[in-house]
PDB file of C-alpha atoms and ligand atoms in Angstrom:
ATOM      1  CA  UNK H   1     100.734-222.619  68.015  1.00  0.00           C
ATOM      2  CA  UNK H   2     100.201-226.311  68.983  1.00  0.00           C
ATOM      3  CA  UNK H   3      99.398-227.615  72.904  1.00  0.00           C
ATOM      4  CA  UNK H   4     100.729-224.840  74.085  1.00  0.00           C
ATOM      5  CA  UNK H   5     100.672-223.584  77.805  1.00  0.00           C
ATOM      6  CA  UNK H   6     101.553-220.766  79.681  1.00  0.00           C
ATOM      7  CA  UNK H   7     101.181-219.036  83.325  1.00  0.00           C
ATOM      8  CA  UNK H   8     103.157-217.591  86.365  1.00  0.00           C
ATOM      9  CA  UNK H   9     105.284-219.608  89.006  1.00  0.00           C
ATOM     10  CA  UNK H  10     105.017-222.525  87.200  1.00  0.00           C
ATOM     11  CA  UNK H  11     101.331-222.503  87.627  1.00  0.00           C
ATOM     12  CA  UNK H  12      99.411-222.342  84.026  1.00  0.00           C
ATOM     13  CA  UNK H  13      97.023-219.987  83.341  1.00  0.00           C
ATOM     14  CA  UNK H  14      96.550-220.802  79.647  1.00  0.00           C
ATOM     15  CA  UNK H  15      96.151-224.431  78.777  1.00  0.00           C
ATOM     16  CA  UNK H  16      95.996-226.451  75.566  1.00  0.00           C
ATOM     17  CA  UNK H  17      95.860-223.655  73.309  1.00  0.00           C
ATOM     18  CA  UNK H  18      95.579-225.061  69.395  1.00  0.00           C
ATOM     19  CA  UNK H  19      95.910-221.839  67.343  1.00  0.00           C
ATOM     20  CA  UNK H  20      96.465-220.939  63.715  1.00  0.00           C
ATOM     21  CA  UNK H  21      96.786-217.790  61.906  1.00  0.00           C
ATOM     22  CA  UNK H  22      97.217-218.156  57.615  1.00  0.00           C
ATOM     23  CA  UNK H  23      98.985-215.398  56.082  1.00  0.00           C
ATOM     24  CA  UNK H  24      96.281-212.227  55.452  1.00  0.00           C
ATOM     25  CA  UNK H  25      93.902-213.396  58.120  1.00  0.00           C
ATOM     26  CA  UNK H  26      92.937-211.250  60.990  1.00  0.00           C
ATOM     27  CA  UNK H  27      91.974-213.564  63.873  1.00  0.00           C
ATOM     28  CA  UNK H  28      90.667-212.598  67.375  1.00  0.00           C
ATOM     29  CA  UNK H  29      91.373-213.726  70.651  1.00  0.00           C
ATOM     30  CA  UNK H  30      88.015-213.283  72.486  1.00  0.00           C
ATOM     31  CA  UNK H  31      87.166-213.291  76.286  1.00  0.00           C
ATOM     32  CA  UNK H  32      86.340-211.561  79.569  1.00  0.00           C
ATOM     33  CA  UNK H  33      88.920-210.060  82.190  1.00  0.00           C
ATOM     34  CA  UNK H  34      91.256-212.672  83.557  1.00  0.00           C
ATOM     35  CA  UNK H  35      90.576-215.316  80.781  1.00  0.00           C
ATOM     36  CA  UNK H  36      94.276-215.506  79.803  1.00  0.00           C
ATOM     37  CA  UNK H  37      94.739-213.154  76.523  1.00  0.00           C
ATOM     38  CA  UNK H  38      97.597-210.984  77.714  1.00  0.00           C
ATOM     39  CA  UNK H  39      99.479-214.039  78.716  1.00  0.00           C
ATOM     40  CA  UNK H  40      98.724-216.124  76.046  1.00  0.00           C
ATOM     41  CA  UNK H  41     100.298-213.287  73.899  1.00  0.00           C
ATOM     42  CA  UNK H  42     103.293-212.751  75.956  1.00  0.00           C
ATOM     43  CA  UNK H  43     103.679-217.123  75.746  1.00  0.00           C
ATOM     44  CA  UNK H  44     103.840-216.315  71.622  1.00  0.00           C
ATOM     45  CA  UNK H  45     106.034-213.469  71.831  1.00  0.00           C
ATOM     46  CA  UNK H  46     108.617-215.186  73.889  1.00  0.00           C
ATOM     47  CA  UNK H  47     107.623-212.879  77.403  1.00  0.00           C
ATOM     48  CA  UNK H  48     106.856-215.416  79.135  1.00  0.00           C
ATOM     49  CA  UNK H  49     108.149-219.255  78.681  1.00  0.00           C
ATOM     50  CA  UNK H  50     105.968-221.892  76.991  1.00  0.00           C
ATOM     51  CA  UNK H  51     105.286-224.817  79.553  1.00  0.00           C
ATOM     52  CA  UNK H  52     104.232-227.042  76.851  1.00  0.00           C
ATOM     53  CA  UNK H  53     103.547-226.899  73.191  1.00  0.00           C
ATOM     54  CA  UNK H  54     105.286-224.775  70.503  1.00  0.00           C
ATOM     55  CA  UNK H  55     104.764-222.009  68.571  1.00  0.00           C
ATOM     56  CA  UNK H  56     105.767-221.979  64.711  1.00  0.00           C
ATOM     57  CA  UNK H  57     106.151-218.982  62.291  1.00  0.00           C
ATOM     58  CA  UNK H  58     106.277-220.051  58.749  1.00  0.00           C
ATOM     59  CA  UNK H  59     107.575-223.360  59.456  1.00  0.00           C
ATOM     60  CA  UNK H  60     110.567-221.625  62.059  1.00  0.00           C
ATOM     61  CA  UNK H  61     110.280-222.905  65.801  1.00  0.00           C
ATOM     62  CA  UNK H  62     109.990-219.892  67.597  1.00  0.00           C
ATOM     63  CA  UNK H  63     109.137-221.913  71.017  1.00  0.00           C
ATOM     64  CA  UNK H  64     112.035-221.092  73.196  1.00  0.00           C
ATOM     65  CA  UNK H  65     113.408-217.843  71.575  1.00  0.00           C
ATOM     66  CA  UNK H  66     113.371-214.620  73.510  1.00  0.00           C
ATOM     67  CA  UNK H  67     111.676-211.663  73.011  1.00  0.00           C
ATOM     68  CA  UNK H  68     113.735-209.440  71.052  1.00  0.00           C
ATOM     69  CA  UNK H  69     114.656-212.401  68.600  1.00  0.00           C
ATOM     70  CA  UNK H  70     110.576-213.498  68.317  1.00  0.00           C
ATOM     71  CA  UNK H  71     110.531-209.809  67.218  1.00  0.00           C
ATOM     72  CA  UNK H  72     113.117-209.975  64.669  1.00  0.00           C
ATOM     73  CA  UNK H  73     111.429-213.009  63.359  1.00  0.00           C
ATOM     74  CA  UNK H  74     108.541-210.854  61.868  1.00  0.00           C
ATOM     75  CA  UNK H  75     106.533-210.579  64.945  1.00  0.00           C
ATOM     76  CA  UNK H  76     105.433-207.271  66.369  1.00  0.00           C
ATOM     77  CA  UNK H  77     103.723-206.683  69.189  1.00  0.00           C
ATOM     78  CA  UNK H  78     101.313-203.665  71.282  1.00  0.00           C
ATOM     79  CA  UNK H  79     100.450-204.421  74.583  1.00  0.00           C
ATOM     80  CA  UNK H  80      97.673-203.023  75.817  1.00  0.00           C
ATOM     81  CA  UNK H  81      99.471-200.506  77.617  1.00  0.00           C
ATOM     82  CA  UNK H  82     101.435-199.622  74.425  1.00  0.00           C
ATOM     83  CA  UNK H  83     104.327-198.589  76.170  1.00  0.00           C
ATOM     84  CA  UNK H  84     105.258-195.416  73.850  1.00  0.00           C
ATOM     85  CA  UNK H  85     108.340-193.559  74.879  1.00  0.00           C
ATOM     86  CA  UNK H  86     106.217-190.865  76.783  1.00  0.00           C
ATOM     87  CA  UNK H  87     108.942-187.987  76.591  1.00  0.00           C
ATOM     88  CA  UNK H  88     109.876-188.701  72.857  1.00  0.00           C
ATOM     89  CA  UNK H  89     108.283-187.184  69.870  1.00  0.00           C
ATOM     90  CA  UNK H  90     105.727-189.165  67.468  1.00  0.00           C
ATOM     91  CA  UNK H  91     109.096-188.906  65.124  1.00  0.00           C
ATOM     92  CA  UNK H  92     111.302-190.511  67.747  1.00  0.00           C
ATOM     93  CA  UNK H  93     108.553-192.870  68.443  1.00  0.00           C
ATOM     94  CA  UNK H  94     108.521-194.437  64.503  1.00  0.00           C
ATOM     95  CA  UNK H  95     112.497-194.295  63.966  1.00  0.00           C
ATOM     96  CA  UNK H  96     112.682-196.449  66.686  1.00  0.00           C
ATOM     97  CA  UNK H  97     109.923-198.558  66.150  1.00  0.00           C
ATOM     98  CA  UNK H  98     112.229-199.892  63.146  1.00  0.00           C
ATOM     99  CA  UNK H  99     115.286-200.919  65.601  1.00  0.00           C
ATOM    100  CA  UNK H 100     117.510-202.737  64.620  1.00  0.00           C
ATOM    101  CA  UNK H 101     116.786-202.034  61.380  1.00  0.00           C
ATOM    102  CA  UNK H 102     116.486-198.431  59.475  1.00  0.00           C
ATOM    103  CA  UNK H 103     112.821-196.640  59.070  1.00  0.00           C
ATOM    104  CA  UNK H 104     112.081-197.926  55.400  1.00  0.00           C
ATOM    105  CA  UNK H 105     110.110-194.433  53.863  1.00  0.00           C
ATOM    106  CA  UNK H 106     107.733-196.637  52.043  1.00  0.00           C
ATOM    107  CA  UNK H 107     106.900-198.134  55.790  1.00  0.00           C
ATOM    108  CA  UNK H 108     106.249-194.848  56.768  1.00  0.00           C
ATOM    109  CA  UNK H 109     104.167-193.404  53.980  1.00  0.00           C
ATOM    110  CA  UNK H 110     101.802-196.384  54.900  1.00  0.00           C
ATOM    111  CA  UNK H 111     101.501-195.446  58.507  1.00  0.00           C
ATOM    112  CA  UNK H 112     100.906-192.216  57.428  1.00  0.00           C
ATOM    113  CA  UNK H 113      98.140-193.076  55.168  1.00  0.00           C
ATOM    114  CA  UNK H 114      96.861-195.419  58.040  1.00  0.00           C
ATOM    115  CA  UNK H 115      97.013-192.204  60.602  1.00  0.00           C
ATOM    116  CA  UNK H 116      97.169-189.433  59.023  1.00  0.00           C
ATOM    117  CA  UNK H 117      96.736-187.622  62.553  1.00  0.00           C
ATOM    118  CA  UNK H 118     100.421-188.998  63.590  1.00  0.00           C
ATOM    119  CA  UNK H 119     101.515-187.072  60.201  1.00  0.00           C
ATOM    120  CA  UNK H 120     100.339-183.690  61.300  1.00  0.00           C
ATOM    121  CA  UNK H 121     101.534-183.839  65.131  1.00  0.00           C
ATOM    122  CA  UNK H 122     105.187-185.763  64.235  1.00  0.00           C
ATOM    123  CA  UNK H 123     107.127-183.099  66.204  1.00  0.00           C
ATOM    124  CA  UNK H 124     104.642-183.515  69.531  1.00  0.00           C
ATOM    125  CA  UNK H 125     105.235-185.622  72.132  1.00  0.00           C
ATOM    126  CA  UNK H 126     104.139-188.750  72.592  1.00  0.00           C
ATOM    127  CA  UNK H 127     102.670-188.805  76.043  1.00  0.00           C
ATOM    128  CA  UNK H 128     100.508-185.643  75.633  1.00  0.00           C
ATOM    129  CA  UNK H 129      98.708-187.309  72.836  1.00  0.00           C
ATOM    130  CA  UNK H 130      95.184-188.257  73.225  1.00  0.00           C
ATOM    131  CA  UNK H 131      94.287-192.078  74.073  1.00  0.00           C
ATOM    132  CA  UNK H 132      93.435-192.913  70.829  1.00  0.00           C
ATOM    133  CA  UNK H 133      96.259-191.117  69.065  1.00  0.00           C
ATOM    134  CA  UNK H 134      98.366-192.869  71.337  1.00  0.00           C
ATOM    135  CA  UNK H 135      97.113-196.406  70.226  1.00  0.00           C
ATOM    136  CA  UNK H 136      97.475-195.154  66.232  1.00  0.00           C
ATOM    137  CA  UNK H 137     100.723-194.285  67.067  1.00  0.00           C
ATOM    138  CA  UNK H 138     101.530-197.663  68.939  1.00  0.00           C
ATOM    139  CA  UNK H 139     100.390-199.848  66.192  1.00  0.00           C
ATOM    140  CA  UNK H 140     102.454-197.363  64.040  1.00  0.00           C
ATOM    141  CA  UNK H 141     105.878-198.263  65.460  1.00  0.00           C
ATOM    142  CA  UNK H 142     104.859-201.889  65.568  1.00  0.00           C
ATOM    143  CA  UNK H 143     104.310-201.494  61.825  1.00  0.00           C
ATOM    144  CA  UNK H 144     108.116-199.758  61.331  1.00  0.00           C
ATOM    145  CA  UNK H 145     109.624-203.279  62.131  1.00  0.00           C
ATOM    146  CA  UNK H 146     107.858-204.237  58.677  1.00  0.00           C
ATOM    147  CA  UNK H 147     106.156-207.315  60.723  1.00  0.00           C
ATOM    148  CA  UNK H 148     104.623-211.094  59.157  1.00  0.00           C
ATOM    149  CA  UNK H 149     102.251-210.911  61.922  1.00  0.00           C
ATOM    150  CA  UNK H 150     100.975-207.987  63.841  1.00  0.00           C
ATOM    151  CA  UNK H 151      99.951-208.560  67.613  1.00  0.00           C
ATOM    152  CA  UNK H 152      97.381-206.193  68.989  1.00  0.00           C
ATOM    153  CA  UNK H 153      96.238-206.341  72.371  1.00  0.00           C
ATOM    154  CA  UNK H 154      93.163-204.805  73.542  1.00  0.00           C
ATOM    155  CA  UNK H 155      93.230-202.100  71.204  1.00  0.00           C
ATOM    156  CA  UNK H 156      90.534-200.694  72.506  1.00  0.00           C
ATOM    157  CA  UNK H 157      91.896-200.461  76.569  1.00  0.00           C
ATOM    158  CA  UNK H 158      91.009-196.454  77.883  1.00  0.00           C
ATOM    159  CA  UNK H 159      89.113-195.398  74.524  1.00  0.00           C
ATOM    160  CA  UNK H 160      86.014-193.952  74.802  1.00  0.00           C
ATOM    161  CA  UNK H 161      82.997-196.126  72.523  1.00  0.00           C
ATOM    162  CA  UNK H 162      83.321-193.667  69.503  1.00  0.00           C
ATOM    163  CA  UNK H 163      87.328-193.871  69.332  1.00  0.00           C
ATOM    164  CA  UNK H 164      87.263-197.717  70.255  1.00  0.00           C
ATOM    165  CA  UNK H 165      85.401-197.946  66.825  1.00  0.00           C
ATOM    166  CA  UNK H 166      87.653-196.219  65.011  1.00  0.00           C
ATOM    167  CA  UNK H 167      90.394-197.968  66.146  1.00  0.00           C
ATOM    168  CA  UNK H 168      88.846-201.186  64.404  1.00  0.00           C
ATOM    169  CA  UNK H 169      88.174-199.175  61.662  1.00  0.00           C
ATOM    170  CA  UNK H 170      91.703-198.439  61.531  1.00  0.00           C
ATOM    171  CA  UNK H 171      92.501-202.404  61.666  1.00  0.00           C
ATOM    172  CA  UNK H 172      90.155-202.941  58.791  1.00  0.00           C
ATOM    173  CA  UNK H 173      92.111-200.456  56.461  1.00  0.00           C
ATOM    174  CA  UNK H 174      95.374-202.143  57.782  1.00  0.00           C
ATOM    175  CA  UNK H 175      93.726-205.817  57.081  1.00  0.00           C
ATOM    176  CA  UNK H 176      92.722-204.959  53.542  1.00  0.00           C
ATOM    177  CA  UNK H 177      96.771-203.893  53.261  1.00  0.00           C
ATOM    178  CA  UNK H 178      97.233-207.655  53.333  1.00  0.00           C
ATOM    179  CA  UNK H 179      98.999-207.571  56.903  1.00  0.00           C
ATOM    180  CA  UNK H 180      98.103-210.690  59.197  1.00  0.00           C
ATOM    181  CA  UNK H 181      96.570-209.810  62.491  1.00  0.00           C
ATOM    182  CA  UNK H 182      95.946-211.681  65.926  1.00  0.00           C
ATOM    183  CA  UNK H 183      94.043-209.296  68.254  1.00  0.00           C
ATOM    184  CA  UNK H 184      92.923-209.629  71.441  1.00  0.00           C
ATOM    185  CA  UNK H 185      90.073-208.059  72.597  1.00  0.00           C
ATOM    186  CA  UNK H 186      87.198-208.066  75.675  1.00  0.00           C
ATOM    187  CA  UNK H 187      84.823-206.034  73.362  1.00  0.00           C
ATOM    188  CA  UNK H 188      83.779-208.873  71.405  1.00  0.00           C
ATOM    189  CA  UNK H 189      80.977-207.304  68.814  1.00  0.00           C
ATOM    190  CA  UNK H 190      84.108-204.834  67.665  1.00  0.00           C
ATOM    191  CA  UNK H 191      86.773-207.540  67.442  1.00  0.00           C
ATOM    192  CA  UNK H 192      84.138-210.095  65.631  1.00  0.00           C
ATOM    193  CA  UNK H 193      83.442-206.819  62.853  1.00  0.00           C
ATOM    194  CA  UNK H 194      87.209-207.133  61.071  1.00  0.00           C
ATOM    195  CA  UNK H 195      88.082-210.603  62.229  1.00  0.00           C
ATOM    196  CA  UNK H 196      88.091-213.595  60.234  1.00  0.00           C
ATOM    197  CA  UNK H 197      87.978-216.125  62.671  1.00  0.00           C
ATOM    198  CA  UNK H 198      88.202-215.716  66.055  1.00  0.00           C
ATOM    199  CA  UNK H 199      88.940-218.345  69.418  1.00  0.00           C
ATOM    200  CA  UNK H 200      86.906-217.746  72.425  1.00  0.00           C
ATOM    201  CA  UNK H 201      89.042-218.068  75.455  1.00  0.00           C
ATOM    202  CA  UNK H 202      87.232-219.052  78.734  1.00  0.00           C
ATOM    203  CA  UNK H 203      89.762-219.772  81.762  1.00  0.00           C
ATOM    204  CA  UNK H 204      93.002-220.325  79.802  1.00  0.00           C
ATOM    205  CA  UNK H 205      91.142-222.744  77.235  1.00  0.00           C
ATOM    206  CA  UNK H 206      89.443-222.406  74.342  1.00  0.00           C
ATOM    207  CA  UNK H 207      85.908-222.879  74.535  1.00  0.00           C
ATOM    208  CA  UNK H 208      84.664-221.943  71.208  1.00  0.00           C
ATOM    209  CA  UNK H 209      86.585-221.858  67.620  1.00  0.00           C
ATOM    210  CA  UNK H 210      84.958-220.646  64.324  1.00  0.00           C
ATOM    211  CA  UNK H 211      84.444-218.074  61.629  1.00  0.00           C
ATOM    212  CA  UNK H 212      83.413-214.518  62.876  1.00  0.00           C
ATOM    213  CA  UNK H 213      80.008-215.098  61.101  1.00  0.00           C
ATOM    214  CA  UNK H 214      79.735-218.659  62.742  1.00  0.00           C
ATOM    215  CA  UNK H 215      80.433-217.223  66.479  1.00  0.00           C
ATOM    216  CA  UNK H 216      78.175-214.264  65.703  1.00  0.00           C
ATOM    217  CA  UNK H 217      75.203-216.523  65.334  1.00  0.00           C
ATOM    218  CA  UNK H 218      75.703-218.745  67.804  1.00  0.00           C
ATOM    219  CA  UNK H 219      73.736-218.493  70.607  1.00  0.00           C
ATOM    220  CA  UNK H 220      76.310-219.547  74.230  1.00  0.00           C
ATOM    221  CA  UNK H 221      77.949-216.573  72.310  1.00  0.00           C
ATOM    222  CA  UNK H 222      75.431-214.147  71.633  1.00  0.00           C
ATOM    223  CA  UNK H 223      74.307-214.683  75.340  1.00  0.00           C
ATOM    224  CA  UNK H 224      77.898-214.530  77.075  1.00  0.00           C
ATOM    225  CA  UNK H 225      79.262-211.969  74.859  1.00  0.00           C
ATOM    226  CA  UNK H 226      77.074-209.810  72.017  1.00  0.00           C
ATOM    227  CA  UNK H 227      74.479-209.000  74.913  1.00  0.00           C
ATOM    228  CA  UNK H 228      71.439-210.588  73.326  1.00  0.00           C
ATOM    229  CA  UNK H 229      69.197-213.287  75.097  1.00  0.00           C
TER     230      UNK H 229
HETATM  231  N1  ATP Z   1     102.433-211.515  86.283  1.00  0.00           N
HETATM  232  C1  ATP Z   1     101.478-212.333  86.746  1.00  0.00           C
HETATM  233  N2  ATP Z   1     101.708-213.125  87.811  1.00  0.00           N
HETATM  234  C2  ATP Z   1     100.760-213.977  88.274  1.00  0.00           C
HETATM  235  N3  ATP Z   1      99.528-214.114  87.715  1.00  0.00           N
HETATM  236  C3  ATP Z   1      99.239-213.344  86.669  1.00  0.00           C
HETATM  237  C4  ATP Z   1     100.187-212.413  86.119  1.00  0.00           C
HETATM  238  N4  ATP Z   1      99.621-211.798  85.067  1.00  0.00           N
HETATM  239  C5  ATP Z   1      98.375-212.313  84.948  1.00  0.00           C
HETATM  240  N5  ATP Z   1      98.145-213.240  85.911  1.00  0.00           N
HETATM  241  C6  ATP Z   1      96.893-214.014  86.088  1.00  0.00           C
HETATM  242  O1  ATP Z   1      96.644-214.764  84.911  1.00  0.00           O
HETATM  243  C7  ATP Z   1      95.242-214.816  84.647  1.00  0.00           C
HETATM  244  C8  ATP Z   1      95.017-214.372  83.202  1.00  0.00           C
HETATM  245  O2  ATP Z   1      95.385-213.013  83.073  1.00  0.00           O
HETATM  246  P1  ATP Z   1      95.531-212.282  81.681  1.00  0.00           P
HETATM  247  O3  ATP Z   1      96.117-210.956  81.933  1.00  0.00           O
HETATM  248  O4  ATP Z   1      96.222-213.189  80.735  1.00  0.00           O
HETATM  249  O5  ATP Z   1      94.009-212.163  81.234  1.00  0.00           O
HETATM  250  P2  ATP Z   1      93.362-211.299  80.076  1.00  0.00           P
HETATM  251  O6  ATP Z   1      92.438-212.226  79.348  1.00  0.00           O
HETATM  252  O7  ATP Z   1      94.408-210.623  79.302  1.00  0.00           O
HETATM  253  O8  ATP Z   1      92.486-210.246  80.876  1.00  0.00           O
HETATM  254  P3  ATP Z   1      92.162-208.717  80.537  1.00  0.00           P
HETATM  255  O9  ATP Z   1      91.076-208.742  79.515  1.00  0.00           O
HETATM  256  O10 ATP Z   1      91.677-208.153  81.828  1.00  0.00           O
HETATM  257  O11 ATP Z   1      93.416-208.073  80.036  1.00  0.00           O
HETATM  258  C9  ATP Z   1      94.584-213.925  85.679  1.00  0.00           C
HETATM  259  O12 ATP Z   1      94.033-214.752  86.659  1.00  0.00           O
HETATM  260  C10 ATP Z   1      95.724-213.098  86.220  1.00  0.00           C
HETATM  261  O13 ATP Z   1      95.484-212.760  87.569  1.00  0.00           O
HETATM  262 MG1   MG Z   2      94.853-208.652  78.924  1.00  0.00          MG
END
């Protein structure tokens, strides 16, 4: 994405946003509440309108598409709230992750290797699963539509430390799959442990660019975000 801009009311809230993702790269989106994540990923996904700039897939001007056809375009999507169908079985939940098109078995075999947990409760229903089986089985759906780029954001939102981690450890298995990932994410140690390069976003700009190993080491960063004086 290139210049672009985004907010509410036709006041932005994200601001010259230069932002690249190669194919096979996980890249994080890193920054406290409020600093303009959620809506920079709802400007990409065609949620919410771009007030400037445009955003490319593989050379295809996705700028001004809406949602569903941004989706069909190879981009998936979980919001933080991962808006499962609550009353629907973990089943339901992956057949119609795939809409429009049909589950693809081999699709499926690789979420169940991902999560095997979703493999042994498939006839439960989705909103009486725990918090992080919940998440597994959000980024499970998103993986039905067979996406070029997955979208996570705050994977981590309502999971208890221990789970949090394994829900990065989860993203690392589905990284070394060769799937390209843009996550968002507050908890910046976790998100800096699978990414490749991550963009620090500070109130709707981006403050700080580099490789996970660069931003680990340096020092506005370690203060701000890793905890360490
Ligand atoms: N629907 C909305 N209407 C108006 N302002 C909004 C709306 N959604 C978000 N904002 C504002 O945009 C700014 C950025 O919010 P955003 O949700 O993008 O931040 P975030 O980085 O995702 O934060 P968090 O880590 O808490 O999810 C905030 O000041 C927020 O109040
Ligand atoms: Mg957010």
């Amino acid at each position: 994405m290139k210049g672009a801009a985004a907010g509410y009311l036709g006041q932005k809230v994200v601001e010259d946003i230069d932002l690249e993702v190669r194919t096979g790269e996980a890249v994080a989106i890193v920054g406290s509440n409020g600093a303009g994540k959620t809506t920079l990923f709802r400007a990409i996904v065609g949620l919410l309108p771009c007030m400037a700039g445009r955003v490319i897939l593989d050379g295809v001007d996705l700028t001004r598409r809406r949602a569903h056809r941004v989706a069909r375009a190879g981009v998936a999507y979980v919001p933080a709230e991962r808006h499962l169908f609550p009353a629907m079985t973990v089943k339901t939940n992956l057949m119609l992750g795939a809409y429009p098109h049909r589950p693809n078995r081999e699709t499926l075999e690789l979420v169940f290797d991902l999560f095997p947990r979703l493999k042994e409760r498939l006839g439960q229903q989705a909103g009486t699963m725990s918090g992080g089986e919940q998440q597994m089985l959000a980024v499970g759906r998103a993986l039905m539509t067979q996406p070029k780029l997955l979208m996570l954001d705050e994977p981590t939102t309502g999971l208890a430390p221990k789970v949090a981690k394994a829900a990065f450890e989860a993203v690392e298995r589905l990284k070394a799959t060769g799937m390209t990932l843009l996550i968002a994410e507050q908890q910046v140690p976790l998100a800096l442990s699978v990414a490749d390069r991550a963009y620090v976003l500070e109130n709707g700009r981006v403050r700080m660019e580099g490789t996970a190993e660069e931003l680990e080491h340096n020092p506005e960063v370690r203060r701000a975000y890793l905890g360490v004086a």
